[in-house]
Amino acid sequence: MAEATEKPLNFIEQIIEDDLAAGKNDGRVLTRFPPEPNGYLHIGHAKSICLNFGVAQKYGGKTNLRFDDTNPVTEETEYVESIKADVKWLGFDWAEELYASDYFDQLYEFALKLIKKGLAYVDDSTSEEMAAMKGTPTVAGINSPYRERTIEENLDLFVRMKNGEFAEGTRVLRAKINMASTNMLMRDPIIYRIKFATHHRTGDKWCIYPMYDFAHGQSDSIEQITHSICTLEFVPHRELYDWCIESLEIFPSKQYEFARLNLSYAITSKRKLLQLVNENFVTGWDDPRMPTISGMRRRGYTPEAIREFCDRIGIAKRDNLIDVSLLEFCVREHLNKVATRVMAVLDPIKVVITNYPEGQIEELTAENNPEDHESGSRIMPFSREILIEKEDFMENPTKKYFRLGPGLMVRLKHAYIIKCDDIVKDENGEIIELHCSYIENSRSGNDTSGINVKGTIHWVSEAQAVDAEVRLYDRLFKVEDPSREDGDFKEYLNPESLQVITAKVEPALKNATLDTPYQFLRKGYFCLDPDSTADALVFNKTVGLKDTWAKEAGK
Ligand code: ATP
Ligand code: MG
């Protein structure tokens, strides 16, 4: 057992501890995870989930799941359901399931309050005119000609916007802040716009919708969120976040920002992932090559491994690219503890054990997981005709080759030592089978042969072995950082990211289940795919036993 080591606090934890020490929020910690339901969650969201739920748990607090569904155009109920399933699968429970759209009435009241305080106005300018008046980061903007409308006039127009009297794009409500602010977002930002769109929850009740900056902080405040954690692109929004809360005199939630997680050889943007789905570059959001939570689940990644990964990378204040090998390392490390060991031959060659009685079938017992002695055991048939991996035989073996070759001996895992006596070739010189002899008293667990062999290989008994489709995955992209490359990110897709083969697997796998991780001995970790049926097994390769990419890079 590893010793529990005291980990230094990350900066969010430090802020929370300081707040608790100062007696803020009556010692309460309430965070939220606020996805927009416009796609499936990805590894970046997993990071945000682990952070938000993790710190709340650590300090005896709670976390709300809030759907940030203020944009009626892109949101769908399918996404809401997938998001809930993914958060649960990752192992977290939310205190309340909430929707920003539930606050539309309240947000509308907030807008009226701002107008009444002389802090918001209806602007009739076109979007081009507004853009022209906005200025640049170095040049102050100019005031809109509608900026000095009276409170009465603004109230009247805003109510009529809500009542559907004006066409889309003809009027907006803007906060009256400062057209000369060095922060462009403070230059009278739009807070409400007209949109005749059906919302997935409120239907056609509204034809005006609040902008992100007039919904997010207010939602935080309504729920009395104490620490509103978001990613760095919201740093410039913080000033507006605080301005709205102060102007509306509502609960002072506070926003804190950390760096987004970017993963090498992957894309973490729902918009781009949606393109891959819609344009059939992948089979769906849950394609095992996708960095989505549902894709990783189907690939055989475990929640424990993903949480460990999120924990190990910590939280940064500056954007960086995390090596996907670290995620794979965490997956491998967890699967090593929990995977059921089985034998599967991915690229078979036949071996006939010439001195083994014809028709005899021996039932060998094998432990399911040597890392976990409570995992039980299973029965494996052994017979005269078996299959081994082609790459475990070499016709002209090099000096340090400890597997099978002419005259060489090797141990068959859980079974006997065999020696290769003969190679059978077809008319083209292709090897079709190997003739071997076995050492009768060398059976694993009861070996009295006194023979020492260096190599052990896996095998299956040919007659009882079962066919299985095996999907081998490589990275979805050929380049480390596809979003940073020139041109369309889709040009950098790896055309060899999926290879489908037919393997021969041991018969115990006929009873494979979706929630059991497997280690195909010497080959890697695999899981059953939902496409599998009773008579057509399908497995996904989760990850190899070693980091083959690191080896290749070091060549
Ligand atoms: P995308 O660009 O993929 O659509 P998003 O930020 O628009 O991402 P949201 O649904 O708004 O997606 O995100 C919900 C929460 O997850 C937000 O708090 C957001 O900051 C966080 N989040 C999104 N992507 C990442 C990431 N790559 N790393 C860390 N947190 C992220
Ligand atoms: Mg977003």
mmCIF file of C-alpha atoms in Angstrom, residues 30-376:
data_model
loop_
_atom_site.group_PDB
_atom_site.id
_atom_site.type_symbol
_atom_site.label_atom_id
_atom_site.label_comp_id
_atom_site.label_asym_id
_atom_site.label_seq_id
_atom_site.Cartn_x
_atom_site.Cartn_y
_atom_site.Cartn_z
ATOM 1 C CA LEU A 30 -21.498 25.232 -2.894
ATOM 2 C CA THR A 31 -20.103 24.770 -6.398
ATOM 3 C CA ARG A 32 -21.822 23.995 -9.662
ATOM 4 C CA PHE A 33 -21.039 22.207 -12.881
ATOM 5 C CA PRO A 34 -22.727 24.223 -15.653
ATOM 6 C CA PRO A 35 -22.683 22.428 -19.021
ATOM 7 C CA GLU A 36 -24.439 23.828 -22.016
ATOM 8 C CA PRO A 37 -26.529 20.924 -23.363
ATOM 9 C CA ASN A 38 -25.253 21.299 -26.914
ATOM 10 C CA GLY A 39 -23.110 18.177 -27.124
ATOM 11 C CA TYR A 40 -21.687 15.270 -25.191
ATOM 12 C CA LEU A 41 -19.199 15.807 -22.395
ATOM 13 C CA HIS A 42 -15.509 15.310 -23.100
ATOM 14 C CA ILE A 43 -12.347 14.802 -21.069
ATOM 15 C CA GLY A 44 -12.118 18.572 -20.460
ATOM 16 C CA HIS A 45 -15.524 18.491 -18.823
ATOM 17 C CA ALA A 46 -14.394 15.502 -16.773
ATOM 18 C CA LYS A 47 -11.648 17.717 -15.404
ATOM 19 C CA SER A 48 -14.168 20.423 -14.511
ATOM 20 C CA ILE A 49 -16.512 17.845 -12.936
ATOM 21 C CA CYS A 50 -13.743 16.321 -10.829
ATOM 22 C CA LEU A 51 -12.676 19.776 -9.715
ATOM 23 C CA ASN A 52 -16.120 21.141 -8.864
ATOM 24 C CA PHE A 53 -17.422 17.996 -7.189
ATOM 25 C CA GLY A 54 -14.026 17.178 -5.715
ATOM 26 C CA VAL A 55 -13.479 20.422 -3.814
ATOM 27 C CA ALA A 56 -17.055 20.495 -2.565
ATOM 28 C CA GLN A 57 -16.685 16.946 -1.237
ATOM 29 C CA LYS A 58 -13.389 17.779 0.374
ATOM 30 C CA TYR A 59 -14.865 20.703 2.312
ATOM 31 C CA GLY A 60 -18.190 19.113 3.242
ATOM 32 C CA GLY A 61 -20.044 21.081 0.591
ATOM 33 C CA LYS A 62 -22.293 20.311 -2.336
ATOM 34 C CA THR A 63 -22.414 20.726 -6.081
ATOM 35 C CA ASN A 64 -25.330 21.585 -8.329
ATOM 36 C CA LEU A 65 -25.682 20.307 -11.842
ATOM 37 C CA ARG A 66 -26.934 23.277 -13.787
ATOM 38 C CA PHE A 67 -27.756 23.145 -17.454
ATOM 39 C CA ASP A 68 -26.745 26.392 -19.011
ATOM 40 C CA ASP A 69 -29.568 26.316 -21.506
ATOM 41 C CA THR A 70 -30.128 29.949 -22.369
ATOM 42 C CA ASN A 71 -29.441 29.541 -26.075
ATOM 43 C CA PRO A 72 -32.576 27.924 -27.522
ATOM 44 C CA VAL A 73 -31.032 27.142 -30.885
ATOM 45 C CA THR A 74 -28.347 24.589 -30.085
ATOM 46 C CA GLU A 75 -29.740 22.687 -27.163
ATOM 47 C CA GLU A 76 -31.358 19.303 -27.090
ATOM 48 C CA THR A 77 -32.827 16.980 -24.519
ATOM 49 C CA GLU A 78 -30.664 14.073 -25.757
ATOM 50 C CA TYR A 79 -27.644 16.017 -24.566
ATOM 51 C CA VAL A 80 -29.186 16.646 -21.148
ATOM 52 C CA GLU A 81 -29.690 12.912 -20.665
ATOM 53 C CA SER A 82 -26.194 11.999 -21.812
ATOM 54 C CA ILE A 83 -24.658 14.621 -19.522
ATOM 55 C CA LYS A 84 -26.491 13.269 -16.495
ATOM 56 C CA ALA A 85 -25.459 9.716 -17.318
ATOM 57 C CA ASP A 86 -21.834 10.755 -17.767
ATOM 58 C CA VAL A 87 -21.593 12.686 -14.489
ATOM 59 C CA LYS A 88 -23.086 9.725 -12.626
ATOM 60 C CA TRP A 89 -20.805 7.273 -14.349
ATOM 61 C CA LEU A 90 -17.805 9.352 -13.315
ATOM 62 C CA GLY A 91 -18.972 8.746 -9.779
ATOM 63 C CA PHE A 92 -20.541 12.029 -8.723
ATOM 64 C CA ASP A 93 -23.903 12.985 -7.319
ATOM 65 C CA TRP A 94 -25.305 16.447 -7.590
ATOM 66 C CA ALA A 95 -27.286 18.201 -4.893
ATOM 67 C CA GLU A 96 -29.810 19.675 -7.318
ATOM 68 C CA GLU A 97 -30.514 19.362 -11.014
ATOM 69 C CA LEU A 98 -31.211 22.858 -12.269
ATOM 70 C CA TYR A 99 -31.723 24.691 -15.535
ATOM 71 C CA ALA A 100 -30.771 28.286 -16.236
ATOM 72 C CA SER A 101 -34.012 28.404 -18.236
ATOM 73 C CA ASP A 102 -35.911 27.908 -14.964
ATOM 74 C CA TYR A 103 -34.703 31.375 -14.087
ATOM 75 C CA PHE A 104 -36.038 33.142 -17.183
ATOM 76 C CA ASP A 105 -38.791 34.863 -15.172
ATOM 77 C CA GLN A 106 -36.339 35.915 -12.507
ATOM 78 C CA LEU A 107 -33.802 37.082 -15.076
ATOM 79 C CA TYR A 108 -36.486 39.127 -16.783
ATOM 80 C CA GLU A 109 -37.248 40.769 -13.428
ATOM 81 C CA PHE A 110 -33.540 41.454 -12.982
ATOM 82 C CA ALA A 111 -33.496 43.175 -16.366
ATOM 83 C CA LEU A 112 -36.456 45.352 -15.363
ATOM 84 C CA LYS A 113 -34.628 46.215 -12.163
ATOM 85 C CA LEU A 114 -31.568 47.361 -14.075
ATOM 86 C CA ILE A 115 -33.712 49.487 -16.380
ATOM 87 C CA LYS A 116 -35.437 51.069 -13.384
ATOM 88 C CA LYS A 117 -32.058 51.872 -11.882
ATOM 89 C CA GLY A 118 -31.081 53.572 -15.118
ATOM 90 C CA LEU A 119 -28.519 50.852 -15.748
ATOM 91 C CA ALA A 120 -29.905 49.337 -18.938
ATOM 92 C CA TYR A 121 -31.386 50.622 -22.183
ATOM 93 C CA VAL A 122 -33.008 49.372 -25.342
ATOM 94 C CA ASP A 123 -30.838 49.953 -28.382
ATOM 95 C CA ASP A 124 -32.332 50.085 -31.903
ATOM 96 C CA SER A 125 -28.964 50.161 -33.652
ATOM 97 C CA THR A 126 -28.182 47.403 -36.124
ATOM 98 C CA SER A 127 -25.431 44.994 -35.160
ATOM 99 C CA GLU A 128 -23.130 46.664 -37.735
ATOM 100 C CA GLU A 129 -23.768 50.059 -36.175
ATOM 101 C CA MET A 130 -23.122 48.700 -32.720
ATOM 102 C CA ALA A 131 -19.889 47.073 -33.854
ATOM 103 C CA ALA A 132 -18.769 50.367 -35.402
ATOM 104 C CA MET A 133 -19.477 52.234 -32.168
ATOM 105 C CA LYS A 134 -17.742 49.653 -30.011
ATOM 106 C CA GLY A 135 -14.208 50.972 -30.624
ATOM 107 C CA THR A 136 -11.133 48.777 -30.337
ATOM 108 C CA PRO A 137 -9.071 47.660 -27.364
ATOM 109 C CA THR A 138 -6.984 50.815 -27.767
ATOM 110 C CA VAL A 139 -9.692 53.219 -28.970
ATOM 111 C CA ALA A 140 -12.680 54.068 -26.783
ATOM 112 C CA GLY A 141 -16.117 53.373 -28.162
ATOM 113 C CA ILE A 142 -18.832 55.967 -28.650
ATOM 114 C CA ASN A 143 -22.214 56.134 -27.012
ATOM 115 C CA SER A 144 -25.199 54.843 -28.881
ATOM 116 C CA PRO A 145 -27.779 57.505 -29.846
ATOM 117 C CA TYR A 146 -30.310 55.432 -27.862
ATOM 118 C CA ARG A 147 -28.263 55.439 -24.683
ATOM 119 C CA GLU A 148 -30.098 58.315 -23.040
ATOM 120 C CA ARG A 149 -33.599 56.979 -23.470
ATOM 121 C CA THR A 150 -35.790 57.580 -20.418
ATOM 122 C CA ILE A 151 -36.502 54.792 -17.984
ATOM 123 C CA GLU A 152 -40.188 54.856 -19.016
ATOM 124 C CA GLU A 153 -39.353 54.514 -22.681
ATOM 125 C CA ASN A 154 -36.907 51.667 -21.966
ATOM 126 C CA LEU A 155 -39.456 49.832 -19.819
ATOM 127 C CA ASP A 156 -42.098 50.199 -22.492
ATOM 128 C CA LEU A 157 -39.809 48.971 -25.282
ATOM 129 C CA PHE A 158 -38.408 46.068 -23.273
ATOM 130 C CA VAL A 159 -41.879 44.824 -22.355
ATOM 131 C CA ARG A 160 -42.870 45.056 -25.990
ATOM 132 C CA MET A 161 -39.716 43.144 -26.990
ATOM 133 C CA LYS A 162 -40.866 40.423 -24.622
ATOM 134 C CA ASN A 163 -44.383 40.530 -26.058
ATOM 135 C CA GLY A 164 -43.046 39.750 -29.502
ATOM 136 C CA GLU A 165 -43.813 43.111 -31.095
ATOM 137 C CA PHE A 166 -40.419 43.489 -32.732
ATOM 138 C CA ALA A 167 -38.578 41.402 -35.261
ATOM 139 C CA GLU A 168 -35.393 39.493 -34.469
ATOM 140 C CA GLY A 169 -32.304 41.679 -34.638
ATOM 141 C CA THR A 170 -34.180 44.984 -34.489
ATOM 142 C CA ARG A 171 -33.605 45.783 -30.834
ATOM 143 C CA VAL A 172 -31.496 44.592 -27.914
ATOM 144 C CA LEU A 173 -31.257 45.423 -24.240
ATOM 145 C CA ARG A 174 -27.833 46.670 -23.211
ATOM 146 C CA ALA A 175 -26.291 47.299 -19.818
ATOM 147 C CA LYS A 176 -25.292 50.939 -19.424
ATOM 148 C CA ILE A 177 -21.743 50.726 -18.162
ATOM 149 C CA ASN A 178 -18.867 52.489 -19.896
ATOM 150 C CA MET A 179 -18.134 52.767 -23.625
ATOM 151 C CA ALA A 180 -14.562 53.779 -22.810
ATOM 152 C CA SER A 181 -13.733 50.842 -20.543
ATOM 153 C CA THR A 182 -10.438 49.118 -21.263
ATOM 154 C CA ASN A 183 -12.408 45.877 -20.958
ATOM 155 C CA MET A 184 -14.372 45.574 -24.200
ATOM 156 C CA LEU A 185 -16.974 43.432 -22.451
ATOM 157 C CA MET A 186 -17.846 46.379 -20.226
ATOM 158 C CA ARG A 187 -18.701 48.604 -23.196
ATOM 159 C CA ASP A 188 -22.458 48.444 -22.747
ATOM 160 C CA PRO A 189 -22.752 44.681 -23.326
ATOM 161 C CA ILE A 190 -25.911 43.248 -24.814
ATOM 162 C CA ILE A 191 -27.836 41.431 -22.106
ATOM 163 C CA TYR A 192 -31.051 40.422 -23.922
ATOM 164 C CA ARG A 193 -31.786 39.686 -27.551
ATOM 165 C CA ILE A 194 -34.883 38.816 -29.525
ATOM 166 C CA LYS A 195 -35.013 35.246 -30.788
ATOM 167 C CA PHE A 196 -38.144 33.563 -32.085
ATOM 168 C CA ALA A 197 -36.972 30.071 -31.332
ATOM 169 C CA THR A 198 -38.540 27.155 -29.520
ATOM 170 C CA HIS A 199 -36.657 26.319 -26.360
ATOM 171 C CA HIS A 200 -36.221 22.665 -25.309
ATOM 172 C CA ARG A 201 -37.889 23.375 -21.962
ATOM 173 C CA THR A 202 -39.795 26.644 -22.123
ATOM 174 C CA GLY A 203 -41.166 26.061 -25.612
ATOM 175 C CA ASP A 204 -42.475 29.278 -27.188
ATOM 176 C CA LYS A 205 -43.021 31.137 -23.947
ATOM 177 C CA TRP A 206 -40.157 33.499 -24.613
ATOM 178 C CA CYS A 207 -38.985 35.370 -27.655
ATOM 179 C CA ILE A 208 -36.283 37.220 -25.774
ATOM 180 C CA TYR A 209 -33.337 35.370 -24.292
ATOM 181 C CA PRO A 210 -30.632 36.544 -21.875
ATOM 182 C CA MET A 211 -27.016 36.517 -23.016
ATOM 183 C CA TYR A 212 -24.494 34.326 -21.217
ATOM 184 C CA ASP A 213 -23.205 37.256 -19.139
ATOM 185 C CA PHE A 214 -26.684 38.075 -17.935
ATOM 186 C CA ALA A 215 -27.535 34.504 -17.061
ATOM 187 C CA HIS A 216 -24.526 32.754 -15.670
ATOM 188 C CA GLY A 217 -23.587 34.937 -12.717
ATOM 189 C CA GLN A 218 -27.232 35.556 -11.911
ATOM 190 C CA SER A 219 -27.912 31.823 -11.870
ATOM 191 C CA ASP A 220 -24.930 31.365 -9.568
ATOM 192 C CA SER A 221 -26.320 34.058 -7.331
ATOM 193 C CA ILE A 222 -29.878 32.679 -7.283
ATOM 194 C CA GLU A 223 -28.470 29.312 -6.172
ATOM 195 C CA GLN A 224 -26.098 31.024 -3.745
ATOM 196 C CA ILE A 225 -23.090 29.357 -5.284
ATOM 197 C CA THR A 226 -20.060 30.271 -3.193
ATOM 198 C CA HIS A 227 -17.288 29.404 -5.651
ATOM 199 C CA SER A 228 -18.079 29.601 -9.338
ATOM 200 C CA ILE A 229 -15.194 27.841 -11.045
ATOM 201 C CA CYS A 230 -14.738 28.253 -14.769
ATOM 202 C CA THR A 231 -12.025 28.245 -17.399
ATOM 203 C CA LEU A 232 -9.595 31.014 -18.281
ATOM 204 C CA GLU A 233 -11.482 32.435 -21.246
ATOM 205 C CA PHE A 234 -13.904 33.893 -18.696
ATOM 206 C CA VAL A 235 -11.297 36.075 -16.996
ATOM 207 C CA PRO A 236 -12.449 39.195 -18.903
ATOM 208 C CA HIS A 237 -16.062 38.353 -18.009
ATOM 209 C CA ARG A 238 -15.376 38.546 -14.294
ATOM 210 C CA GLU A 239 -15.667 42.327 -14.164
ATOM 211 C CA LEU A 240 -19.115 42.136 -15.741
ATOM 212 C CA TYR A 241 -20.046 39.199 -13.503
ATOM 213 C CA ASP A 242 -19.286 41.323 -10.452
ATOM 214 C CA TRP A 243 -20.939 44.449 -11.939
ATOM 215 C CA CYS A 244 -24.231 42.602 -12.487
ATOM 216 C CA ILE A 245 -24.238 41.163 -8.981
ATOM 217 C CA GLU A 246 -23.483 44.552 -7.431
ATOM 218 C CA SER A 247 -25.974 46.440 -9.575
ATOM 219 C CA LEU A 248 -28.722 43.940 -8.844
ATOM 220 C CA GLU A 249 -27.737 43.739 -5.183
ATOM 221 C CA ILE A 250 -27.957 39.967 -5.119
ATOM 222 C CA PHE A 251 -25.973 37.159 -3.458
ATOM 223 C CA PRO A 252 -22.276 37.762 -4.135
ATOM 224 C CA SER A 253 -21.091 34.573 -5.807
ATOM 225 C CA LYS A 254 -17.436 34.756 -6.846
ATOM 226 C CA GLN A 255 -15.879 33.539 -10.068
ATOM 227 C CA TYR A 256 -12.474 31.785 -10.195
ATOM 228 C CA GLU A 257 -10.713 30.640 -13.331
ATOM 229 C CA PHE A 258 -8.371 27.756 -14.139
ATOM 230 C CA ALA A 259 -6.748 26.582 -17.371
ATOM 231 C CA ARG A 260 -8.730 24.368 -19.737
ATOM 232 C CA LEU A 261 -7.493 20.848 -20.137
ATOM 233 C CA ASN A 262 -6.123 20.253 -23.626
ATOM 234 C CA LEU A 263 -5.163 16.693 -24.448
ATOM 235 C CA SER A 264 -2.585 15.746 -27.062
ATOM 236 C CA TYR A 265 -3.802 13.971 -30.228
ATOM 237 C CA ALA A 266 -7.355 14.962 -29.357
ATOM 238 C CA ILE A 267 -9.882 17.739 -29.802
ATOM 239 C CA THR A 268 -11.742 19.115 -26.817
ATOM 240 C CA SER A 269 -14.396 21.296 -28.335
ATOM 241 C CA LYS A 270 -17.972 20.147 -28.568
ATOM 242 C CA ARG A 271 -18.466 22.118 -31.764
ATOM 243 C CA LYS A 272 -15.618 20.296 -33.511
ATOM 244 C CA LEU A 273 -16.525 16.904 -32.054
ATOM 245 C CA LEU A 274 -20.032 17.455 -33.410
ATOM 246 C CA GLN A 275 -18.526 17.934 -36.886
ATOM 247 C CA LEU A 276 -16.763 14.576 -36.608
ATOM 248 C CA VAL A 277 -20.080 12.961 -35.696
ATOM 249 C CA ASN A 278 -22.193 14.740 -38.310
ATOM 250 C CA GLU A 279 -19.717 14.178 -41.108
ATOM 251 C CA ASN A 280 -19.300 10.486 -40.191
ATOM 252 C CA PHE A 281 -15.603 10.594 -39.435
ATOM 253 C CA VAL A 282 -16.533 8.575 -36.356
ATOM 254 C CA THR A 283 -19.489 6.295 -35.668
ATOM 255 C CA GLY A 284 -21.058 8.589 -33.078
ATOM 256 C CA TRP A 285 -20.386 10.609 -29.936
ATOM 257 C CA ASP A 286 -19.501 7.343 -28.211
ATOM 258 C CA ASP A 287 -17.075 6.095 -30.840
ATOM 259 C CA PRO A 288 -14.246 4.600 -28.759
ATOM 260 C CA ARG A 289 -11.759 6.938 -30.456
ATOM 261 C CA MET A 290 -13.591 10.029 -29.241
ATOM 262 C CA PRO A 291 -12.286 11.912 -26.178
ATOM 263 C CA THR A 292 -15.866 12.086 -24.944
ATOM 264 C CA ILE A 293 -16.800 10.494 -21.646
ATOM 265 C CA SER A 294 -19.162 8.162 -23.499
ATOM 266 C CA GLY A 295 -16.421 7.273 -25.992
ATOM 267 C CA MET A 296 -13.927 6.568 -23.241
ATOM 268 C CA ARG A 297 -16.501 4.447 -21.419
ATOM 269 C CA ARG A 298 -17.125 2.385 -24.542
ATOM 270 C CA ARG A 299 -13.379 2.096 -25.061
ATOM 271 C CA GLY A 300 -13.080 0.515 -21.621
ATOM 272 C CA TYR A 301 -11.614 3.415 -19.668
ATOM 273 C CA THR A 302 -12.772 3.344 -16.068
ATOM 274 C CA PRO A 303 -14.108 6.224 -13.969
ATOM 275 C CA GLU A 304 -11.392 5.502 -11.420
ATOM 276 C CA ALA A 305 -8.704 5.959 -14.083
ATOM 277 C CA ILE A 306 -10.211 9.196 -15.388
ATOM 278 C CA ARG A 307 -10.546 10.628 -11.886
ATOM 279 C CA GLU A 308 -6.965 9.652 -11.097
ATOM 280 C CA PHE A 309 -5.810 11.351 -14.292
ATOM 281 C CA CYS A 310 -7.700 14.552 -13.440
ATOM 282 C CA ASP A 311 -6.191 14.480 -9.997
ATOM 283 C CA ARG A 312 -2.644 13.934 -11.223
ATOM 284 C CA ILE A 313 -2.668 16.786 -13.723
ATOM 285 C CA GLY A 314 -3.725 19.197 -11.004
ATOM 286 C CA ILE A 315 -5.088 22.599 -11.896
ATOM 287 C CA ALA A 316 -3.132 25.155 -13.808
ATOM 288 C CA LYS A 317 -3.508 28.860 -14.286
ATOM 289 C CA ARG A 318 -1.962 28.800 -17.709
ATOM 290 C CA ASP A 319 -3.067 26.858 -20.788
ATOM 291 C CA ASN A 320 -1.069 23.768 -21.582
ATOM 292 C CA LEU A 321 -1.258 20.510 -23.484
ATOM 293 C CA ILE A 322 -1.411 17.330 -21.427
ATOM 294 C CA ASP A 323 0.132 14.217 -22.912
ATOM 295 C CA VAL A 324 -2.512 11.594 -23.622
ATOM 296 C CA SER A 325 0.043 8.955 -22.502
ATOM 297 C CA LEU A 326 -0.596 10.065 -18.943
ATOM 298 C CA LEU A 327 -4.289 9.266 -19.315
ATOM 299 C CA GLU A 328 -3.404 5.902 -20.853
ATOM 300 C CA PHE A 329 -0.992 5.264 -18.017
ATOM 301 C CA CYS A 330 -3.760 5.832 -15.468
ATOM 302 C CA VAL A 331 -6.088 3.522 -17.397
ATOM 303 C CA ARG A 332 -3.471 0.796 -17.559
ATOM 304 C CA GLU A 333 -2.639 1.172 -13.895
ATOM 305 C CA HIS A 334 -6.248 0.730 -12.832
ATOM 306 C CA LEU A 335 -7.020 -2.060 -15.266
ATOM 307 C CA ASN A 336 -3.995 -3.979 -14.084
ATOM 308 C CA LYS A 337 -5.666 -4.176 -10.690
ATOM 309 C CA VAL A 338 -9.125 -5.146 -11.857
ATOM 310 C CA ALA A 339 -8.977 -6.825 -15.258
ATOM 311 C CA THR A 340 -9.839 -10.487 -15.697
ATOM 312 C CA ARG A 341 -6.982 -12.263 -17.446
ATOM 313 C CA VAL A 342 -7.848 -14.313 -20.491
ATOM 314 C CA MET A 343 -6.078 -15.637 -23.552
ATOM 315 C CA ALA A 344 -6.792 -14.459 -27.063
ATOM 316 C CA VAL A 345 -4.746 -14.964 -30.192
ATOM 317 C CA LEU A 346 -5.015 -11.995 -32.499
ATOM 318 C CA ASP A 347 -3.006 -13.290 -35.435
ATOM 319 C CA PRO A 348 -3.014 -17.087 -35.203
ATOM 320 C CA ILE A 349 -0.786 -19.839 -36.480
ATOM 321 C CA LYS A 350 -1.602 -23.470 -35.817
ATOM 322 C CA VAL A 351 0.489 -25.754 -33.628
ATOM 323 C CA VAL A 352 0.012 -29.515 -33.619
ATOM 324 C CA ILE A 353 1.375 -31.234 -30.542
ATOM 325 C CA THR A 354 2.267 -34.494 -32.187
ATOM 326 C CA ASN A 355 2.858 -36.549 -29.035
ATOM 327 C CA TYR A 356 -0.381 -35.408 -27.360
ATOM 328 C CA PRO A 357 -3.188 -37.994 -27.577
ATOM 329 C CA GLU A 358 -5.658 -37.296 -30.320
ATOM 330 C CA GLY A 359 -9.147 -36.437 -29.052
ATOM 331 C CA GLN A 360 -7.963 -35.759 -25.507
ATOM 332 C CA ILE A 361 -9.124 -32.526 -23.893
ATOM 333 C CA GLU A 362 -7.631 -31.453 -20.624
ATOM 334 C CA GLU A 363 -9.323 -28.874 -18.472
ATOM 335 C CA LEU A 364 -6.746 -26.526 -17.046
ATOM 336 C CA THR A 365 -7.528 -24.103 -14.272
ATOM 337 C CA ALA A 366 -6.336 -20.511 -14.504
ATOM 338 C CA GLU A 367 -6.576 -17.703 -12.013
ATOM 339 C CA ASN A 368 -8.691 -14.789 -13.249
ATOM 340 C CA ASN A 369 -6.461 -12.102 -11.820
ATOM 341 C CA PRO A 370 -3.143 -12.711 -10.073
ATOM 342 C CA GLU A 371 -3.396 -9.149 -8.681
ATOM 343 C CA ASP A 372 -6.603 -10.049 -6.890
ATOM 344 C CA HIS A 373 -6.748 -13.478 -5.285
ATOM 345 C CA GLU A 374 -10.463 -13.197 -4.679
ATOM 346 C CA SER A 375 -11.167 -12.929 -8.384
ATOM 347 C CA GLY A 376 -11.647 -16.687 -8.771
#
